[in-house]
CSV table of C-alpha atoms in Angstrom, one decimal:
chain,number,residue,atom,x,y,z
A,1,MET,CA,5.7,-17.6,20.4
A,2,VAL,CA,2.7,-14.9,20.6
A,3,GLU,CA,-1.0,-15.4,21.7
A,4,GLU,CA,-2.8,-16.6,19.2
A,5,GLN,CA,-6.1,-14.7,19.4
A,6,GLN,CA,-4.9,-11.6,20.5
A,7,PRO,CA,-3.1,-8.3,19.7
A,8,ALA,CA,0.6,-7.9,20.1
A,9,ARG,CA,1.2,-5.6,23.2
A,10,SER,CA,4.8,-5.6,23.9
A,11,ALA,CA,6.6,-2.4,23.8
A,12,GLU,CA,10.0,-2.2,22.3
A,13,GLN,CA,12.6,0.2,23.5
A,14,GLY,CA,14.0,2.8,21.2
A,15,ASP,CA,12.9,4.4,18.6
A,16,GLU,CA,9.9,2.2,17.1
A,17,VAL,CA,7.5,2.9,19.9
A,18,PRO,CA,6.3,6.2,20.6
A,19,ALA,CA,6.7,7.8,23.9
A,20,SER,CA,3.5,8.3,26.1
A,21,ALA,CA,3.6,9.8,29.3
A,22,GLY,CA,0.4,8.7,30.8
A,23,THR,CA,-1.6,5.0,30.7
A,24,THR,CA,-4.5,4.6,29.4
A,25,ASP,CA,-7.3,2.0,31.2
A,26,PRO,CA,-9.0,-0.6,30.0
A,27,ARG,CA,-12.5,0.9,29.4
A,28,GLY,CA,-10.4,3.2,27.4
A,29,THR,CA,-11.3,6.5,29.4
A,30,GLY,CA,-8.1,7.4,30.6
A,31,THR,CA,-6.0,7.7,33.8
A,32,THR,CA,-3.3,10.4,34.8
A,33,ASP,CA,-0.1,9.4,35.9
A,34,PRO,CA,1.1,10.0,39.4
A,35,GLY,CA,3.6,12.6,38.5
A,36,GLY,CA,0.9,14.3,36.4
A,37,ALA,CA,3.0,14.1,33.4
A,38,GLY,CA,0.1,13.7,30.7
A,39,THR,CA,-3.5,12.2,30.8
A,40,THR,CA,-5.7,11.3,28.1
A,41,ASP,CA,-9.1,12.2,28.8
A,42,PRO,CA,-12.9,10.3,28.0
A,43,ARG,CA,-13.1,12.7,25.1
A,44,GLY,CA,-10.0,11.7,23.3
A,45,ALA,CA,-8.9,15.3,23.6
A,46,GLY,CA,-5.2,14.9,24.1
A,47,THR,CA,-2.0,16.9,24.2
A,48,THR,CA,1.3,16.3,22.1
A,49,ASP,CA,3.8,14.1,24.4
A,50,PRO,CA,7.9,15.5,24.6
A,51,SER,CA,8.7,13.2,22.0
A,52,GLY,CA,6.0,14.5,19.3
A,53,THR,CA,4.7,10.8,18.0
A,54,GLY,CA,1.8,10.6,20.5
A,55,THR,CA,-1.0,12.5,22.4
A,56,THR,CA,-1.9,12.5,26.0
A,57,GLY,CA,-3.3,15.1,28.2
A,58,ARG,CA,-6.0,17.6,27.7
A,59,ARG,CA,-6.0,19.4,24.4
A,60,ARG,CA,-8.4,21.2,22.3
A,61,ARG,CA,-9.0,19.2,18.9
A,62,TRP,CA,-8.0,20.8,15.6
A,63,LEU,CA,-8.8,18.2,13.1
A,64,PRO,CA,-12.1,16.1,12.5
A,65,ARG,CA,-11.8,12.3,13.8
A,66,THR,CA,-10.9,11.4,10.3
A,67,PHE,CA,-7.8,13.0,10.9
A,68,ASP,CA,-6.8,11.9,14.3
A,69,ALA,CA,-3.4,11.0,13.3
A,70,LEU,CA,-1.9,13.9,12.4
A,71,GLU,CA,-1.9,15.5,15.5
A,72,SER,CA,1.2,13.8,16.0
A,73,PRO,CA,4.3,16.0,15.0
A,74,ALA,CA,6.1,12.9,13.7
A,75,TYR,CA,3.2,11.6,11.5
A,76,ARG,CA,2.2,14.8,9.8
A,77,SER,CA,6.0,15.4,8.7
A,78,TYR,CA,5.9,11.6,7.5
A,79,PHE,CA,2.7,12.2,5.6
A,80,THR,CA,3.7,15.3,3.9
A,81,ALA,CA,6.7,13.7,2.4
A,82,MET,CA,4.7,10.6,1.3
A,83,LEU,CA,2.4,13.1,-0.4
A,84,PHE,CA,4.9,13.4,-3.2
A,85,TYR,CA,6.3,10.0,-3.1
A,86,PHE,CA,3.0,8.5,-3.4
A,87,GLY,CA,2.3,11.2,-6.7
A,88,ALA,CA,6.0,9.8,-8.4
A,89,MET,CA,4.7,5.9,-7.5
A,90,GLN,CA,1.2,6.6,-9.2
A,91,ALA,CA,2.6,8.6,-12.1
A,92,THR,CA,5.1,5.5,-12.9
A,93,MET,CA,2.4,3.2,-12.5
A,94,LEU,CA,0.6,4.5,-15.5
A,95,ALA,CA,3.8,5.7,-17.6
A,96,ARG,CA,5.6,2.2,-17.5
A,97,PRO,CA,3.0,-0.1,-18.7
A,98,LEU,CA,1.6,3.1,-21.1
A,99,LEU,CA,5.3,3.3,-22.5
A,100,ALA,CA,6.2,0.0,-22.9
A,101,TYR,CA,2.9,-1.3,-24.7
A,102,ASP,CA,2.9,1.5,-27.3
A,103,LEU,CA,6.9,0.7,-27.9
A,104,ALA,CA,5.5,-3.2,-28.5
A,105,ASP,CA,2.9,-2.1,-30.9
A,106,ARG,CA,0.4,-3.0,-28.2
A,107,ALA,CA,0.8,-6.5,-27.8
A,108,PRO,CA,-0.4,-7.5,-24.6
A,109,ILE,CA,2.1,-10.4,-23.8
A,110,VAL,CA,4.9,-8.0,-23.9
A,111,LEU,CA,2.7,-5.8,-21.5
A,112,GLY,CA,2.6,-8.5,-19.2
A,113,ILE,CA,6.3,-9.3,-19.3
A,114,VAL,CA,7.1,-5.6,-18.7
A,115,ILE,CA,4.9,-5.6,-15.5
A,116,ALA,CA,5.8,-9.0,-14.7
A,117,ALA,CA,9.2,-8.1,-14.6
A,118,ASN,CA,9.0,-5.0,-12.1
A,119,ASN,CA,7.5,-7.4,-9.7
A,120,ALA,CA,9.6,-10.1,-9.7
A,121,PRO,CA,12.3,-8.8,-6.9
A,122,SER,CA,10.0,-8.8,-4.7
A,123,LEU,CA,9.6,-13.0,-4.4
A,124,VAL,CA,13.6,-13.1,-3.5
A,125,LEU,CA,14.4,-9.6,-2.0
A,126,SER,CA,11.6,-9.2,0.1
A,127,PRO,CA,12.8,-11.1,3.3
A,128,PHE,CA,15.6,-9.2,3.4
A,129,ALA,CA,13.8,-5.6,2.9
A,130,GLY,CA,11.6,-6.4,6.3
A,131,ALA,CA,14.9,-7.7,7.9
A,132,LEU,CA,16.8,-4.4,6.9
A,133,ALA,CA,13.7,-2.2,7.6
A,134,ASP,CA,13.9,-3.7,11.4
A,135,ARG,CA,17.3,-2.9,12.1
A,136,VAL,CA,18.3,0.4,10.4
A,137,SER,CA,16.3,3.6,10.1
A,138,MET,CA,13.2,3.4,8.3
A,139,ARG,CA,13.1,7.2,7.2
A,140,ASN,CA,16.6,6.8,5.8
A,141,ILE,CA,15.6,3.9,4.1
A,142,LEU,CA,12.9,5.8,2.2
A,143,ILE,CA,15.6,8.7,1.6
A,144,VAL,CA,18.1,6.4,-0.4
A,145,ALA,CA,14.9,4.9,-2.3
A,146,ALA,CA,13.7,8.5,-3.3
A,147,GLY,CA,16.9,9.0,-5.1
A,148,LEU,CA,17.1,5.9,-6.3
A,149,MET,CA,13.8,6.0,-8.0
A,150,ALA,CA,14.5,9.2,-9.4
A,151,VAL,CA,17.8,8.4,-11.4
A,152,PHE,CA,15.8,5.6,-13.3
A,153,ALA,CA,13.2,8.0,-13.9
A,154,GLY,CA,15.5,10.6,-15.0
A,155,ILE,CA,17.5,7.8,-17.6
A,156,THR,CA,14.1,6.9,-19.0
A,157,ALA,CA,13.4,10.5,-19.7
A,158,VAL,CA,16.4,11.0,-21.5
A,159,GLY,CA,16.1,7.7,-23.5
A,160,ILE,CA,12.5,8.9,-24.8
A,161,ALA,CA,14.1,12.5,-25.7
A,162,MET,CA,17.3,10.8,-27.6
A,163,ASP,CA,14.6,8.0,-29.3
A,164,VAL,CA,16.9,5.3,-28.4
A,165,LEU,CA,14.6,3.0,-25.9
A,166,GLU,CA,13.0,-0.3,-27.1
A,167,TRP,CA,10.1,-2.4,-24.8
A,168,TRP,CA,12.8,-4.5,-23.3
A,169,HIS,CA,14.9,-1.4,-22.4
A,170,VAL,CA,11.6,-0.4,-20.5
A,171,MET,CA,11.4,-3.6,-19.0
A,172,VAL,CA,15.4,-3.4,-18.2
A,173,ILE,CA,14.7,-0.6,-15.6
A,174,GLY,CA,11.5,-1.6,-14.6
A,175,VAL,CA,13.6,-4.5,-12.6
A,176,PHE,CA,15.5,-2.1,-11.2
A,177,GLN,CA,12.7,0.1,-10.2
A,178,GLY,CA,11.0,-2.5,-8.7
A,179,SER,CA,14.1,-4.3,-6.7
A,180,VAL,CA,14.2,-0.8,-5.5
A,181,MET,CA,10.6,-0.8,-4.8
A,182,VAL,CA,10.7,-3.8,-2.4
A,183,PHE,CA,12.4,-2.1,0.0
A,184,ILE,CA,10.1,0.9,-0.1
A,185,THR,CA,7.2,-1.1,0.5
A,186,PRO,CA,7.3,-2.7,3.9
A,187,THR,CA,9.5,-0.2,4.9
A,188,ARG,CA,6.9,2.9,4.5
A,189,ARG,CA,3.8,1.0,6.2
A,190,ALA,CA,6.0,-0.6,9.2
A,191,ILE,CA,7.2,2.7,10.3
A,192,ILE,CA,4.0,4.1,11.0
A,193,GLY,CA,3.4,1.8,14.1
A,194,GLY,CA,6.4,4.1,15.3
A,195,LEU,CA,5.1,7.1,14.7
A,196,VAL,CA,1.7,7.3,16.3
A,197,GLU,CA,0.1,5.3,19.3
A,198,GLU,CA,-1.5,2.0,18.6
A,199,ARG,CA,-4.9,3.5,19.3
A,200,HIS,CA,-4.2,5.5,16.2
A,201,LEU,CA,-2.9,3.0,13.9
A,202,LEU,CA,-6.3,1.9,11.7
A,203,ASN,CA,-6.7,5.9,11.4
A,204,ALA,CA,-3.0,6.4,10.4
A,205,THR,CA,-3.0,3.7,8.2
A,206,GLY,CA,-6.3,5.0,6.9
A,207,LEU,CA,-4.7,8.3,6.1
A,208,HIS,CA,-1.5,6.8,4.5
A,209,THR,CA,-3.6,4.9,1.8
A,210,MET,CA,-5.7,8.4,1.3
A,211,SER,CA,-2.8,10.2,1.0
A,212,GLN,CA,-1.7,7.6,-1.9
A,213,ASN,CA,-5.3,7.7,-3.3
A,214,ALA,CA,-5.7,11.4,-3.5
A,215,ASN,CA,-2.4,11.2,-5.7
A,216,ARG,CA,-4.5,8.0,-7.7
A,217,THR,CA,-7.2,10.5,-8.5
A,218,LEU,CA,-5.0,13.2,-10.1
A,219,LEU,CA,-1.3,12.1,-10.8
A,220,PRO,CA,-2.6,9.4,-13.4
A,221,LEU,CA,-4.5,11.7,-15.4
A,222,VAL,CA,-2.1,14.1,-15.4
A,223,ALA,CA,0.5,11.7,-16.3
A,224,GLY,CA,-1.6,10.3,-19.0
A,225,VAL,CA,-2.6,14.1,-20.6
A,226,LEU,CA,1.3,14.7,-20.4
A,227,PHE,CA,2.2,11.4,-21.9
A,228,ALA,CA,-0.5,11.9,-24.9
A,229,ARG,CA,-0.4,15.6,-25.9
A,230,ALA,CA,3.3,16.7,-24.8
A,231,GLY,CA,5.4,13.4,-25.0
A,232,ALA,CA,5.9,10.6,-22.5
A,233,GLU,CA,9.4,12.2,-21.7
A,234,TRP,CA,7.5,14.6,-20.1
A,235,ALA,CA,5.6,12.3,-17.9
A,236,TYR,CA,8.6,11.2,-16.5
A,237,VAL,CA,9.8,14.4,-16.0
A,238,LEU,CA,7.3,14.8,-13.4
A,239,ILE,CA,8.4,11.5,-11.8
A,240,VAL,CA,11.8,12.8,-11.5
A,241,VAL,CA,10.5,16.1,-9.6
A,242,LEU,CA,8.0,14.5,-7.4
A,243,TYR,CA,10.6,12.4,-6.2
A,244,VAL,CA,13.0,14.9,-5.6
A,245,VAL,CA,10.6,17.0,-3.7
A,246,GLY,CA,9.5,13.9,-1.6
A,247,LEU,CA,13.2,13.2,-1.0
A,248,GLY,CA,13.6,16.3,0.6
A,249,LEU,CA,10.9,16.7,2.6
A,250,MET,CA,11.5,13.5,4.0
A,251,PHE,CA,14.2,14.5,6.3
A,252,PHE,CA,11.8,16.3,8.5
A,253,THR,CA,10.6,12.8,9.5
A,254,PRO,CA,12.1,11.5,13.1
A,255,VAL,CA,14.8,8.6,12.6
A,256,GLN,CA,12.8,5.1,12.9
A,257,GLY,CA,14.0,2.3,13.4
A,258,ALA,CA,17.6,3.0,14.2
A,259,GLY,CA,19.3,0.8,17.2
A,260,ALA,CA,16.4,-2.0,16.8
A,261,ALA,CA,19.0,-4.6,16.0
A,262,ARG,CA,21.2,-3.6,19.5
A,263,ARG,CA,17.8,-3.9,21.9
A,264,ARG,CA,15.7,-6.4,20.0
A,265,ASN,CA,14.5,-9.5,21.6
A,266,ARG,CA,14.0,-11.5,18.4
A,267,SER,CA,17.0,-12.8,16.3
A,268,SER,CA,17.5,-10.5,13.2
A,269,SER,CA,17.3,-13.2,10.5
A,270,PRO,CA,14.9,-13.1,7.5
A,271,LEU,CA,13.8,-16.4,8.5
A,272,GLU,CA,12.6,-15.2,12.1
A,273,GLY,CA,9.7,-13.6,10.0
A,274,PHE,CA,8.7,-16.5,8.5
A,275,ARG,CA,8.9,-18.5,11.8
A,276,TYR,CA,7.0,-15.9,13.6
A,277,VAL,CA,4.0,-15.6,11.2
A,278,TRP,CA,3.7,-19.5,11.1
A,279,GLN,CA,3.2,-19.5,14.7
A,280,ALA,CA,0.8,-17.0,14.9
A,281,PRO,CA,-2.5,-18.0,13.5
A,282,PRO,CA,-4.5,-14.4,13.2
A,283,ILE,CA,-0.9,-13.5,10.9
A,284,ARG,CA,-1.5,-16.4,9.3
A,285,THR,CA,-4.9,-16.2,8.7
A,286,LEU,CA,-4.1,-12.3,6.9
A,287,ILE,CA,-1.3,-13.3,5.3
A,288,LEU,CA,-3.2,-15.3,3.3
A,289,ALA,CA,-6.1,-13.1,2.3
A,290,GLY,CA,-3.5,-10.6,1.1
A,291,PHE,CA,-1.9,-13.6,-0.8
A,292,VAL,CA,-5.3,-13.9,-2.9
A,293,ILE,CA,-5.9,-10.2,-3.1
A,294,THR,CA,-2.8,-9.2,-4.3
A,295,VAL,CA,-1.8,-12.0,-6.9
A,296,PHE,CA,-5.3,-11.9,-8.6
A,297,GLY,CA,-6.2,-8.6,-8.1
A,298,GLN,CA,-3.4,-5.9,-7.9
A,299,PRO,CA,-2.8,-7.5,-11.6
A,300,PHE,CA,-5.7,-5.2,-12.5
A,301,GLN,CA,-4.5,-1.9,-12.1
A,302,HIS,CA,-1.5,-2.7,-14.3
A,303,LEU,CA,-3.4,-4.1,-16.8
A,304,LEU,CA,-5.5,-0.8,-17.7
A,305,PRO,CA,-3.7,0.1,-20.5
A,306,LEU,CA,-6.1,-3.0,-22.2
A,307,ALA,CA,-9.0,-1.1,-21.7
A,308,GLN,CA,-7.7,0.8,-24.8
A,309,ASP,CA,-9.0,-1.7,-26.9
A,310,LEU,CA,-11.7,-3.3,-25.0
A,311,LEU,CA,-13.4,0.6,-24.6
A,312,GLN,CA,-11.9,2.0,-28.0
A,313,ILE,CA,-9.6,5.0,-25.5
A,314,GLU,CA,-6.5,6.4,-25.8
A,315,ALA,CA,-3.7,7.1,-23.2
A,316,ASP,CA,-5.7,10.0,-21.3
A,317,GLY,CA,-9.2,8.2,-21.5
A,318,VAL,CA,-7.2,5.1,-18.9
A,319,GLY,CA,-5.8,8.3,-16.9
A,320,LEU,CA,-9.2,9.2,-15.9
A,321,LEU,CA,-10.2,5.5,-15.4
A,322,VAL,CA,-7.3,5.9,-12.8
A,323,THR,CA,-8.8,9.0,-11.9
A,324,PHE,CA,-12.3,7.0,-11.0
A,325,PHE,CA,-10.4,4.2,-9.4
A,326,GLY,CA,-8.9,6.8,-7.0
A,327,LEU,CA,-11.8,8.8,-6.2
A,328,GLY,CA,-13.2,5.3,-4.9
A,329,SER,CA,-10.3,4.6,-3.2
A,330,LEU,CA,-10.0,7.8,-1.5
A,331,PHE,CA,-13.5,7.1,-0.2
A,332,GLY,CA,-12.8,3.9,0.7
A,333,SER,CA,-9.5,4.8,2.5
A,334,THR,CA,-11.4,7.7,4.2
A,335,THR,CA,-14.4,5.9,5.5
A,336,ALA,CA,-11.6,3.0,6.9
A,337,ALA,CA,-9.7,6.0,8.8
A,338,SER,CA,-12.8,7.4,10.0
A,339,LEU,CA,-14.0,4.3,11.9
A,340,GLY,CA,-11.1,4.3,14.7
A,341,ASP,CA,-10.6,1.4,16.6
A,342,PHE,CA,-13.3,-0.7,14.9
A,343,GLN,CA,-13.8,-4.4,16.7
A,344,ARG,CA,-15.0,-6.2,13.5
A,345,LYS,CA,-12.2,-5.8,11.0
A,346,GLY,CA,-12.2,-9.4,9.9
A,347,LEU,CA,-15.8,-8.9,8.8
A,348,LEU,CA,-15.2,-5.6,7.3
A,349,LEU,CA,-12.1,-7.3,5.5
A,350,ILE,CA,-14.2,-9.5,3.8
A,351,GLY,CA,-16.4,-7.1,2.8
A,352,PHE,CA,-14.2,-4.7,1.1
A,353,PHE,CA,-12.7,-7.4,-1.1
A,354,THR,CA,-15.4,-9.1,-2.1
A,355,LEU,CA,-17.1,-5.5,-3.2
A,356,PHE,CA,-13.3,-5.4,-5.1
A,357,GLY,CA,-13.9,-9.0,-6.7
A,358,ALA,CA,-17.6,-8.0,-8.2
A,359,GLY,CA,-16.2,-4.5,-9.4
A,360,VAL,CA,-13.5,-6.3,-11.8
A,361,VAL,CA,-16.1,-9.1,-13.0
A,362,GLY,CA,-18.6,-5.9,-14.0
A,363,PHE,CA,-15.7,-3.9,-15.4
A,364,ALA,CA,-14.5,-7.2,-17.6
A,365,VAL,CA,-17.9,-7.5,-19.3
A,366,SER,CA,-18.7,-3.9,-19.7
A,367,SER,CA,-18.6,-2.2,-23.5
A,368,TRP,CA,-19.6,1.4,-22.1
A,369,TYR,CA,-17.0,4.0,-21.4
A,370,VAL,CA,-19.2,5.6,-18.8
A,371,LEU,CA,-20.6,2.2,-16.9
A,372,SER,CA,-16.9,1.5,-17.1
A,373,LEU,CA,-15.6,4.6,-15.2
A,374,LEU,CA,-18.7,4.4,-12.8
A,375,LEU,CA,-17.8,0.5,-12.0
A,376,MET,CA,-14.3,2.1,-11.3
A,377,LEU,CA,-15.5,3.5,-8.2
A,378,PRO,CA,-17.0,0.4,-6.3
A,379,ILE,CA,-13.6,-0.8,-7.5
A,380,GLY,CA,-11.3,1.4,-5.8
A,381,ILE,CA,-13.7,1.4,-2.4
A,382,GLY,CA,-13.4,-2.3,-2.1
A,383,HIS,CA,-9.4,-2.0,-3.2
A,384,SER,CA,-8.5,0.6,-0.4
A,385,GLY,CA,-10.7,-0.3,2.0
A,386,ARG,CA,-9.0,-3.7,2.2
A,387,THR,CA,-5.7,-2.4,2.1
A,388,VAL,CA,-6.3,-0.2,5.1
A,389,VAL,CA,-8.2,-2.4,7.3
A,390,HIS,CA,-5.5,-5.3,6.3
A,391,LEU,CA,-2.5,-3.2,7.1
A,392,ALA,CA,-3.4,-2.0,10.1
A,393,ALA,CA,-4.7,-6.0,11.2
A,394,LEU,CA,-1.0,-7.0,10.5
A,395,GLN,CA,0.7,-4.2,12.6
A,396,THR,CA,-2.1,-4.7,15.7
A,397,TYR,CA,-1.4,-8.2,15.8
A,398,SER,CA,2.7,-8.0,15.3
A,399,GLU,CA,5.3,-7.5,17.7
A,400,ASN,CA,7.1,-3.4,17.1
A,401,GLU,CA,10.4,-5.7,16.7
A,402,MET,CA,8.9,-7.6,13.9
A,403,ARG,CA,6.4,-5.1,12.0
A,404,GLY,CA,9.1,-5.1,8.9
A,405,ARG,CA,9.4,-8.8,8.4
A,406,VAL,CA,6.0,-9.2,8.8
A,407,GLN,CA,5.1,-6.3,6.1
A,408,ALA,CA,8.0,-7.6,4.3
A,409,LEU,CA,6.3,-11.3,3.9
A,410,ASN,CA,2.4,-9.5,3.2
A,411,ALA,CA,4.6,-7.2,0.4
A,412,MET,CA,6.3,-10.5,-1.0
A,413,MET,CA,3.5,-11.7,-2.4
A,414,GLY,CA,3.8,-9.4,-5.0
A,415,GLY,CA,6.4,-11.5,-6.1
A,416,LEU,CA,3.8,-13.6,-7.5
A,417,ILE,CA,2.2,-11.0,-9.1
A,418,PRO,CA,4.5,-11.7,-12.3
A,419,VAL,CA,3.1,-15.3,-12.9
A,420,ALA,CA,-0.8,-13.9,-12.2
A,421,ILE,CA,0.1,-11.2,-14.9
A,422,LEU,CA,1.3,-13.2,-17.3
A,423,GLY,CA,-1.5,-15.8,-16.9
A,424,ILE,CA,-3.9,-12.7,-17.3
A,425,THR,CA,-2.1,-11.5,-20.2
A,426,GLY,CA,-2.0,-15.2,-21.6
A,427,LEU,CA,-5.6,-15.3,-21.8
A,428,ALA,CA,-6.1,-12.2,-23.4
A,429,GLU,CA,-3.6,-13.3,-26.2
A,430,LEU,CA,-5.6,-17.2,-26.3
A,431,PHE,CA,-9.2,-15.5,-25.7
A,432,ASN,CA,-9.7,-11.6,-25.3
A,433,ALA,CA,-9.4,-9.2,-22.4
A,434,ARG,CA,-12.6,-9.4,-21.3
A,435,ILE,CA,-12.5,-13.5,-20.1
A,436,ALA,CA,-9.0,-12.4,-18.6
A,437,LEU,CA,-9.9,-9.6,-16.6
A,438,ALA,CA,-13.7,-11.8,-15.4
A,439,SER,CA,-11.6,-14.8,-14.3
A,440,ALA,CA,-9.5,-12.8,-12.2
A,441,GLY,CA,-12.5,-11.2,-10.7
A,442,SER,CA,-14.2,-14.2,-9.9
A,443,VAL,CA,-11.1,-15.7,-8.1
A,444,ILE,CA,-11.4,-13.1,-5.6
A,445,LEU,CA,-15.3,-13.0,-5.4
A,446,ALA,CA,-15.2,-16.9,-4.9
A,447,TYR,CA,-12.7,-16.4,-1.8
A,448,GLY,CA,-14.9,-13.3,-0.6
A,449,VAL,CA,-17.7,-16.0,-0.4
A,450,TRP,CA,-15.5,-18.6,0.9
A,451,GLU,CA,-14.3,-16.7,3.9
A,452,THR,CA,-17.6,-15.1,4.6
A,453,LEU,CA,-19.2,-18.9,5.3
A,454,PHE,CA,-16.1,-20.8,6.3
A,455,SER,CA,-13.5,-19.0,7.8
A,456,ARG,CA,-14.2,-18.3,11.4
A,457,THR,CA,-10.7,-17.1,12.4
A,458,LEU,CA,-10.6,-14.1,9.7
A,459,ARG,CA,-14.9,-13.1,10.4
A,460,SER,CA,-13.9,-13.3,14.6
A,461,MET,CA,-10.8,-10.9,14.0
A,462,ARG,CA,-10.7,-8.0,16.0
């Protein structure tokens, strides 16, 4: 049983916890150990310890505060690999629904079915993905997953070039891609806790999300232009190349998680994650917040192809919408990363997802493309800021050996996205896309207001 209102501070043996030569006093000003192995001075200068996973001692700063976590060589290697990894993921998120939508003569319900099929495996496989991440090398999981995703993208590119694909082929391939993504999502998040010190978790999580958002500003636009101007197969060729480069760079990241199963204090069962979350009210509250924003908010970016009919645009216009969403997301994650060890995470979290909900409602009622582009900025800020603060809080309040399973249960909410997407696209078929998108945004906005007025646990969370 973990304490109800305090972040977990226990240290796990093995590769999951960064080595630290010195200690930090309760005031956070730093102390020098008796052996003089390392110090953390009041200015936060710090030297890199031998393991390369943390910073101790006196050192001249070479990066702004926003990039503190990059002073860790281990995290820096991981960050570089994920730049390409995220590029492939963002390009795929645009190319897959666009391809299915075109092949199905732009039927909204088919778009919903394809997206739902891609997310469905999360509901079944997430507990097992989390247990695996807590037991074996997280780096190796990401390497194998990148290889599989490159193969699936290559198959799609060949199918397009040979003119043999139907929309249901895209759906089937999407199921396999979604199954692999179930193992990617909790692993890429949980590995951060083993690469940086706890005081850098918010910063490292923010940089991780910044990397994702930087790709969101560029790669969907590039994929959209390739899709519209050169052919859909070239968008998938780009995806293959990005995954292969990311896979190669991932070998430079230290192995994390290996041996955890031999030195754990808790059961390695997937069910242990459910028990752990239920016994920890702060984590339970965070999981509930993640449920609402994931189920009702995550479908938004997948359903942007609907904007082709709402705003009378083509694939490259959708790509530009995603680029503006990425710009807003980049600003949101940069802001969150710059806050350091911010002590009002609960209120910050509420503010971010309330902004997201209000932005989606505004986008749904907009008929002007320029206004819709501008609205993508606050939508991106709210979405990305919420993601950074939420994931960092989950890492902070989780014990080291449970991080994979906690992140997996959070990602498991993605398995409910198919129900939400089918509901939203069903509303679009019965009424119109504006009513459908506005309904989803209204749920998030209402939840933000409710949390502000009535949820003491989340508001008081540090």
